[in-house]
PDB file of C-alpha atoms and ligand atoms in Angstrom:
ATOM      1  CA  UNK N   1      13.999   1.723   7.818  1.00  0.00           C
ATOM      2  CA  UNK N   2      13.735  -1.411   5.756  1.00  0.00           C
ATOM      3  CA  UNK N   3      11.921  -3.299   8.479  1.00  0.00           C
ATOM      4  CA  UNK N   4       9.543  -0.383   8.912  1.00  0.00           C
ATOM      5  CA  UNK N   5       8.491  -0.790   5.335  1.00  0.00           C
ATOM      6  CA  UNK N   6       8.199  -4.540   5.392  1.00  0.00           C
ATOM      7  CA  UNK N   7       6.128  -4.501   8.546  1.00  0.00           C
ATOM      8  CA  UNK N   8       3.601  -2.132   7.111  1.00  0.00           C
ATOM      9  CA  UNK N   9       0.440  -3.936   6.239  1.00  0.00           C
ATOM     10  CA  UNK N  10      -0.312  -4.348   2.569  1.00  0.00           C
ATOM     11  CA  UNK N  11      -3.758  -4.699   1.168  1.00  0.00           C
ATOM     12  CA  UNK N  12      -3.822  -7.121  -1.688  1.00  0.00           C
ATOM     13  CA  UNK N  13      -7.005  -7.902  -3.505  1.00  0.00           C
ATOM     14  CA  UNK N  14      -7.452 -11.147  -5.296  1.00  0.00           C
ATOM     15  CA  UNK N  15      -9.741 -11.074  -8.305  1.00  0.00           C
ATOM     16  CA  UNK N  16     -10.802 -13.703 -10.762  1.00  0.00           C
ATOM     17  CA  UNK N  17     -13.837 -15.607 -11.913  1.00  0.00           C
ATOM     18  CA  UNK N  18     -15.333 -18.334  -9.784  1.00  0.00           C
ATOM     19  CA  UNK N  19     -13.595 -21.671 -10.164  1.00  0.00           C
ATOM     20  CA  UNK N  20     -10.340 -20.054 -11.351  1.00  0.00           C
ATOM     21  CA  UNK N  21      -8.503 -21.308  -8.261  1.00  0.00           C
ATOM     22  CA  UNK N  22      -8.435 -18.291  -5.930  1.00  0.00           C
ATOM     23  CA  UNK N  23      -9.272 -20.202  -2.741  1.00  0.00           C
ATOM     24  CA  UNK N  24      -6.797 -22.951  -3.555  1.00  0.00           C
ATOM     25  CA  UNK N  25      -4.049 -20.411  -4.210  1.00  0.00           C
ATOM     26  CA  UNK N  26      -4.720 -18.436  -1.048  1.00  0.00           C
ATOM     27  CA  UNK N  27      -4.745 -21.573   1.033  1.00  0.00           C
ATOM     28  CA  UNK N  28      -1.426 -22.660  -0.449  1.00  0.00           C
ATOM     29  CA  UNK N  29       0.145 -19.275   0.132  1.00  0.00           C
ATOM     30  CA  UNK N  30      -0.701 -19.300   3.805  1.00  0.00           C
ATOM     31  CA  UNK N  31       1.970 -20.697   6.039  1.00  0.00           C
ATOM     32  CA  UNK N  32       1.605 -24.387   6.807  1.00  0.00           C
ATOM     33  CA  UNK N  33       0.407 -23.806  10.332  1.00  0.00           C
ATOM     34  CA  UNK N  34      -2.342 -21.536   9.152  1.00  0.00           C
ATOM     35  CA  UNK N  35      -3.230 -23.676   6.208  1.00  0.00           C
ATOM     36  CA  UNK N  36      -6.718 -24.985   6.248  1.00  0.00           C
ATOM     37  CA  UNK N  37      -7.081 -28.364   4.679  1.00  0.00           C
ATOM     38  CA  UNK N  38     -10.748 -27.987   4.118  1.00  0.00           C
ATOM     39  CA  UNK N  39     -11.045 -25.445   1.387  1.00  0.00           C
ATOM     40  CA  UNK N  40     -14.291 -23.601   1.795  1.00  0.00           C
ATOM     41  CA  UNK N  41     -15.816 -22.721  -1.558  1.00  0.00           C
ATOM     42  CA  UNK N  42     -15.805 -19.019  -2.161  1.00  0.00           C
ATOM     43  CA  UNK N  43     -19.184 -17.540  -1.483  1.00  0.00           C
ATOM     44  CA  UNK N  44     -19.120 -14.035  -2.795  1.00  0.00           C
ATOM     45  CA  UNK N  45     -16.718 -12.363  -0.469  1.00  0.00           C
ATOM     46  CA  UNK N  46     -14.251 -13.331   2.160  1.00  0.00           C
ATOM     47  CA  UNK N  47     -11.295 -11.689   3.804  1.00  0.00           C
ATOM     48  CA  UNK N  48      -8.121 -13.660   4.166  1.00  0.00           C
ATOM     49  CA  UNK N  49      -5.014 -12.601   6.018  1.00  0.00           C
ATOM     50  CA  UNK N  50      -1.648 -14.215   5.672  1.00  0.00           C
ATOM     51  CA  UNK N  51       1.943 -13.201   5.370  1.00  0.00           C
ATOM     52  CA  UNK N  52       4.547 -13.935   2.735  1.00  0.00           C
ATOM     53  CA  UNK N  53       7.914 -12.384   1.930  1.00  0.00           C
ATOM     54  CA  UNK N  54       7.740 -10.406   5.202  1.00  0.00           C
ATOM     55  CA  UNK N  55       4.750  -8.449   3.983  1.00  0.00           C
ATOM     56  CA  UNK N  56       1.357  -8.918   5.517  1.00  0.00           C
ATOM     57  CA  UNK N  57      -1.284  -9.514   2.953  1.00  0.00           C
ATOM     58  CA  UNK N  58      -4.929  -8.925   3.476  1.00  0.00           C
ATOM     59  CA  UNK N  59      -6.742 -10.565   0.664  1.00  0.00           C
ATOM     60  CA  UNK N  60     -10.218  -9.899  -0.482  1.00  0.00           C
ATOM     61  CA  UNK N  61     -11.329 -12.966  -2.283  1.00  0.00           C
ATOM     62  CA  UNK N  62     -14.099 -12.252  -4.703  1.00  0.00           C
ATOM     63  CA  UNK N  63     -16.313 -14.467  -6.698  1.00  0.00           C
ATOM     64  CA  UNK N  64     -17.765 -13.609 -10.015  1.00  0.00           C
ATOM     65  CA  UNK N  65     -21.119 -12.883  -8.433  1.00  0.00           C
ATOM     66  CA  UNK N  66     -22.201  -9.362  -9.288  1.00  0.00           C
ATOM     67  CA  UNK N  67     -24.237  -8.738  -6.172  1.00  0.00           C
ATOM     68  CA  UNK N  68     -21.087  -8.483  -4.021  1.00  0.00           C
ATOM     69  CA  UNK N  69     -19.452  -5.992  -6.323  1.00  0.00           C
ATOM     70  CA  UNK N  70     -20.209  -2.894  -4.189  1.00  0.00           C
ATOM     71  CA  UNK N  71     -18.803  -4.616  -1.153  1.00  0.00           C
ATOM     72  CA  UNK N  72     -15.437  -5.305  -2.682  1.00  0.00           C
ATOM     73  CA  UNK N  73     -15.265  -2.057  -4.575  1.00  0.00           C
ATOM     74  CA  UNK N  74     -15.274  -0.336  -1.182  1.00  0.00           C
ATOM     75  CA  UNK N  75     -11.777  -1.741  -0.641  1.00  0.00           C
ATOM     76  CA  UNK N  76     -10.295  -0.380  -3.830  1.00  0.00           C
ATOM     77  CA  UNK N  77      -9.142   2.915  -2.349  1.00  0.00           C
ATOM     78  CA  UNK N  78      -6.453   1.462  -0.111  1.00  0.00           C
ATOM     79  CA  UNK N  79      -5.227  -1.350  -2.292  1.00  0.00           C
ATOM     80  CA  UNK N  80      -1.470  -1.885  -2.664  1.00  0.00           C
ATOM     81  CA  UNK N  81      -1.441  -4.721  -5.143  1.00  0.00           C
ATOM     82  CA  UNK N  82      -3.633  -7.064  -7.126  1.00  0.00           C
ATOM     83  CA  UNK N  83      -3.616 -10.787  -7.745  1.00  0.00           C
ATOM     84  CA  UNK N  84      -5.703 -11.788 -10.722  1.00  0.00           C
ATOM     85  CA  UNK N  85      -6.320 -15.511 -11.092  1.00  0.00           C
ATOM     86  CA  UNK N  86      -7.235 -16.894 -14.507  1.00  0.00           C
ATOM     87  CA  UNK N  87      -8.204 -20.472 -15.317  1.00  0.00           C
ATOM     88  CA  UNK N  88      -5.951 -21.121 -18.308  1.00  0.00           C
ATOM     89  CA  UNK N  89      -7.938 -24.251 -19.176  1.00  0.00           C
ATOM     90  CA  UNK N  90     -11.222 -22.359 -19.552  1.00  0.00           C
ATOM     91  CA  UNK N  91     -10.849 -20.976 -23.046  1.00  0.00           C
ATOM     92  CA  UNK N  92     -14.419 -19.732 -23.252  1.00  0.00           C
ATOM     93  CA  UNK N  93     -14.582 -17.776 -20.046  1.00  0.00           C
ATOM     94  CA  UNK N  94     -11.225 -16.100 -20.544  1.00  0.00           C
ATOM     95  CA  UNK N  95     -13.180 -13.532 -22.567  1.00  0.00           C
ATOM     96  CA  UNK N  96     -15.260 -12.807 -19.468  1.00  0.00           C
ATOM     97  CA  UNK N  97     -12.091 -12.611 -17.376  1.00  0.00           C
ATOM     98  CA  UNK N  98     -10.715 -10.028 -19.795  1.00  0.00           C
ATOM     99  CA  UNK N  99     -13.862  -7.907 -19.433  1.00  0.00           C
ATOM    100  CA  UNK N 100     -13.658  -8.129 -15.646  1.00  0.00           C
ATOM    101  CA  UNK N 101     -10.023  -7.041 -15.710  1.00  0.00           C
ATOM    102  CA  UNK N 102     -10.837  -4.166 -18.056  1.00  0.00           C
ATOM    103  CA  UNK N 103     -13.667  -2.940 -15.820  1.00  0.00           C
ATOM    104  CA  UNK N 104     -11.453  -3.239 -12.803  1.00  0.00           C
ATOM    105  CA  UNK N 105      -8.621  -1.247 -14.384  1.00  0.00           C
ATOM    106  CA  UNK N 106     -11.037   1.509 -15.427  1.00  0.00           C
ATOM    107  CA  UNK N 107     -12.458   1.916 -11.945  1.00  0.00           C
ATOM    108  CA  UNK N 108     -11.978   5.438 -10.543  1.00  0.00           C
ATOM    109  CA  UNK N 109     -10.068   4.218  -7.490  1.00  0.00           C
ATOM    110  CA  UNK N 110      -7.719   2.088  -9.586  1.00  0.00           C
ATOM    111  CA  UNK N 111      -7.084   3.714 -12.927  1.00  0.00           C
ATOM    112  CA  UNK N 112      -4.577   6.359 -11.849  1.00  0.00           C
ATOM    113  CA  UNK N 113      -2.675   4.222  -9.354  1.00  0.00           C
ATOM    114  CA  UNK N 114       0.603   2.577 -10.267  1.00  0.00           C
ATOM    115  CA  UNK N 115      -0.149  -0.527  -8.216  1.00  0.00           C
ATOM    116  CA  UNK N 116       1.311  -3.846  -9.412  1.00  0.00           C
ATOM    117  CA  UNK N 117      -0.837  -6.513 -11.018  1.00  0.00           C
ATOM    118  CA  UNK N 118       0.178 -10.141 -10.613  1.00  0.00           C
ATOM    119  CA  UNK N 119      -1.601 -12.564 -12.920  1.00  0.00           C
ATOM    120  CA  UNK N 120      -1.607 -16.282 -12.220  1.00  0.00           C
ATOM    121  CA  UNK N 121      -2.306 -18.244 -15.366  1.00  0.00           C
ATOM    122  CA  UNK N 122      -3.572 -21.061 -13.186  1.00  0.00           C
ATOM    123  CA  UNK N 123      -4.227 -24.761 -13.859  1.00  0.00           C
ATOM    124  CA  UNK N 124      -1.215 -25.009 -16.129  1.00  0.00           C
ATOM    125  CA  UNK N 125      -1.176 -28.749 -15.387  1.00  0.00           C
ATOM    126  CA  UNK N 126      -4.421 -29.267 -17.330  1.00  0.00           C
ATOM    127  CA  UNK N 127      -3.900 -30.736 -20.766  1.00  0.00           C
ATOM    128  CA  UNK N 128      -4.343 -28.250 -23.609  1.00  0.00           C
ATOM    129  CA  UNK N 129      -4.496 -25.291 -21.253  1.00  0.00           C
ATOM    130  CA  UNK N 130      -3.302 -21.960 -22.627  1.00  0.00           C
ATOM    131  CA  UNK N 131       0.304 -20.952 -22.012  1.00  0.00           C
ATOM    132  CA  UNK N 132       0.993 -17.801 -19.958  1.00  0.00           C
ATOM    133  CA  UNK N 133       1.891 -15.912 -23.144  1.00  0.00           C
ATOM    134  CA  UNK N 134      -1.380 -16.982 -24.772  1.00  0.00           C
ATOM    135  CA  UNK N 135      -3.305 -15.873 -21.669  1.00  0.00           C
ATOM    136  CA  UNK N 136      -1.391 -12.613 -21.688  1.00  0.00           C
ATOM    137  CA  UNK N 137      -2.449 -12.010 -25.308  1.00  0.00           C
ATOM    138  CA  UNK N 138      -6.087 -12.884 -24.605  1.00  0.00           C
ATOM    139  CA  UNK N 139      -6.171 -10.522 -21.626  1.00  0.00           C
ATOM    140  CA  UNK N 140      -4.279  -7.861 -23.624  1.00  0.00           C
ATOM    141  CA  UNK N 141      -1.960  -7.269 -20.708  1.00  0.00           C
ATOM    142  CA  UNK N 142       0.355  -5.240 -22.926  1.00  0.00           C
ATOM    143  CA  UNK N 143      -2.358  -2.549 -22.936  1.00  0.00           C
ATOM    144  CA  UNK N 144      -1.715  -1.879 -19.249  1.00  0.00           C
ATOM    145  CA  UNK N 145       0.376   1.269 -19.404  1.00  0.00           C
ATOM    146  CA  UNK N 146       0.639   2.747 -15.931  1.00  0.00           C
ATOM    147  CA  UNK N 147       1.031  -0.326 -13.747  1.00  0.00           C
ATOM    148  CA  UNK N 148       3.732  -2.946 -13.523  1.00  0.00           C
ATOM    149  CA  UNK N 149       2.343  -6.384 -14.335  1.00  0.00           C
ATOM    150  CA  UNK N 150       3.690  -9.893 -14.564  1.00  0.00           C
ATOM    151  CA  UNK N 151       2.133 -13.220 -15.460  1.00  0.00           C
ATOM    152  CA  UNK N 152       3.134 -16.579 -13.979  1.00  0.00           C
ATOM    153  CA  UNK N 153       1.885 -19.983 -15.043  1.00  0.00           C
ATOM    154  CA  UNK N 154       0.785 -21.714 -11.839  1.00  0.00           C
ATOM    155  CA  UNK N 155      -0.464 -24.992 -10.511  1.00  0.00           C
ATOM    156  CA  UNK N 156      -2.329 -24.239  -7.315  1.00  0.00           C
ATOM    157  CA  UNK N 157      -2.674 -27.925  -6.458  1.00  0.00           C
ATOM    158  CA  UNK N 158       1.097 -28.393  -6.139  1.00  0.00           C
ATOM    159  CA  UNK N 159       1.885 -24.754  -5.395  1.00  0.00           C
ATOM    160  CA  UNK N 160       4.224 -24.538  -8.375  1.00  0.00           C
ATOM    161  CA  UNK N 161       5.214 -20.929  -9.163  1.00  0.00           C
ATOM    162  CA  UNK N 162       2.961 -19.392  -6.514  1.00  0.00           C
ATOM    163  CA  UNK N 163       5.925 -18.235  -4.419  1.00  0.00           C
ATOM    164  CA  UNK N 164       7.660 -16.722  -7.433  1.00  0.00           C
ATOM    165  CA  UNK N 165       4.563 -14.675  -8.190  1.00  0.00           C
ATOM    166  CA  UNK N 166       4.111 -13.416  -4.660  1.00  0.00           C
ATOM    167  CA  UNK N 167       7.805 -12.538  -4.374  1.00  0.00           C
ATOM    168  CA  UNK N 168       7.497 -10.450  -7.513  1.00  0.00           C
ATOM    169  CA  UNK N 169       4.414  -8.716  -6.104  1.00  0.00           C
ATOM    170  CA  UNK N 170       6.065  -8.056  -2.756  1.00  0.00           C
ATOM    171  CA  UNK N 171       9.128  -6.530  -4.438  1.00  0.00           C
ATOM    172  CA  UNK N 172       6.919  -4.303  -6.569  1.00  0.00           C
ATOM    173  CA  UNK N 173       4.948  -3.106  -3.556  1.00  0.00           C
ATOM    174  CA  UNK N 174       8.154  -2.215  -1.735  1.00  0.00           C
ATOM    175  CA  UNK N 175       9.354  -0.224  -4.754  1.00  0.00           C
ATOM    176  CA  UNK N 176       6.014   1.529  -5.096  1.00  0.00           C
ATOM    177  CA  UNK N 177       6.138   2.557  -1.439  1.00  0.00           C
ATOM    178  CA  UNK N 178       9.703   3.824  -1.703  1.00  0.00           C
ATOM    179  CA  UNK N 179       8.775   5.936  -4.719  1.00  0.00           C
ATOM    180  CA  UNK N 180       5.934   7.572  -2.824  1.00  0.00           C
ATOM    181  CA  UNK N 181       7.917   8.346   0.322  1.00  0.00           C
TER     182      UNK N 181
HETATM  183  P1  G3D T 201     -12.279 -20.188  -6.738  1.00  0.00           P
HETATM  184  O1  G3D T 201     -11.932 -19.934  -5.312  1.00  0.00           O
HETATM  185  O2  G3D T 201     -11.617 -19.224  -7.663  1.00  0.00           O
HETATM  186  O3  G3D T 201     -13.746 -20.279  -7.006  1.00  0.00           O
HETATM  187  P2  G3D T 201     -11.212 -22.857  -6.246  1.00  0.00           P
HETATM  188  O4  G3D T 201     -11.660 -21.622  -7.174  1.00  0.00           O
HETATM  189  O5  G3D T 201      -9.948 -22.532  -5.539  1.00  0.00           O
HETATM  190  O6  G3D T 201     -12.370 -23.281  -5.436  1.00  0.00           O
HETATM  191  O7  G3D T 201     -10.869 -23.941  -7.352  1.00  0.00           O
HETATM  192  C1  G3D T 201     -11.846 -24.427  -8.242  1.00  0.00           C
HETATM  193  C2  G3D T 201     -11.503 -25.848  -8.660  1.00  0.00           C
HETATM  194  O8  G3D T 201     -10.308 -25.845  -9.442  1.00  0.00           O
HETATM  195  C3  G3D T 201     -11.228 -26.807  -7.491  1.00  0.00           C
HETATM  196  O9  G3D T 201     -11.642 -28.093  -7.901  1.00  0.00           O
HETATM  197  C4  G3D T 201      -9.710 -26.782  -7.395  1.00  0.00           C
HETATM  198  O10 G3D T 201      -9.189 -27.943  -6.806  1.00  0.00           O
HETATM  199  C5  G3D T 201      -9.351 -26.716  -8.863  1.00  0.00           C
HETATM  200  N1  G3D T 201      -8.012 -26.129  -9.083  1.00  0.00           N
HETATM  201  C6  G3D T 201      -7.534 -24.977  -8.563  1.00  0.00           C
HETATM  202  N2  G3D T 201      -6.294 -24.751  -9.023  1.00  0.00           N
HETATM  203  C7  G3D T 201      -5.984 -25.760  -9.860  1.00  0.00           C
HETATM  204  C8  G3D T 201      -4.835 -26.079 -10.656  1.00  0.00           C
HETATM  205  O11 G3D T 201      -3.835 -25.367 -10.705  1.00  0.00           O
HETATM  206  N3  G3D T 201      -4.916 -27.223 -11.418  1.00  0.00           N
HETATM  207  C9  G3D T 201      -6.002 -28.017 -11.417  1.00  0.00           C
HETATM  208  N4  G3D T 201      -5.981 -29.121 -12.182  1.00  0.00           N
HETATM  209  N5  G3D T 201      -7.101 -27.762 -10.672  1.00  0.00           N
HETATM  210  C10 G3D T 201      -7.087 -26.643  -9.910  1.00  0.00           C
HETATM  211  P3  G3D T 201     -12.941 -28.814  -7.294  1.00  0.00           P
HETATM  212  O12 G3D T 201     -12.955 -30.118  -8.010  1.00  0.00           O
HETATM  213  O13 G3D T 201     -12.680 -28.906  -5.839  1.00  0.00           O
HETATM  214  O14 G3D T 201     -14.083 -27.910  -7.655  1.00  0.00           O
END
């Protein structure tokens, strides 16, 4: 039974403003053989597939460009988990990131689902960047009532803490599935 669950494909969407580090994170999370060394800048929308923690992830990588919004909103109805990437060194645009997260959480296809939200407080290596608890306060994560969430400080360049985050997400998705069976 366990393997049946872990083999089921999960749809993870990755959200975050442009330049937050989404492409770098996704490339790091891919297995070494799949890893592309030329990171292609995110242009609006791309679909990435990779596996981690025995769960297959399909990732919709979105940029902050509004014109692609309808395209990625179409994938909201079968989403199992969310990765939100925040640039912890960009203290100005974290306000915009908060608005994006708020809008996302209020979306009809999302608001009543208990899907897990993983937040990477990325670029923690940058001097004077915000700590994960500061980012958590700015994003008002404690206002999220009906979804499990967790924030991890990450450095996408070295990969530090990326695995921890994804393991948390994978465990949450398994629990969510078990609850609904
Ligand atoms: P995006 O896909 O969200 O738009 P990218 O973001 O993955 O393209 O990353 C944007 C820039 O931030 C890249 O730099 C990338 O190397 C850098 N970056 C990503 N994660 C980290 C991190 O954890 N620490 C630091 N210091 N930099 C990071 P360039 O210079 O290629 O634009």
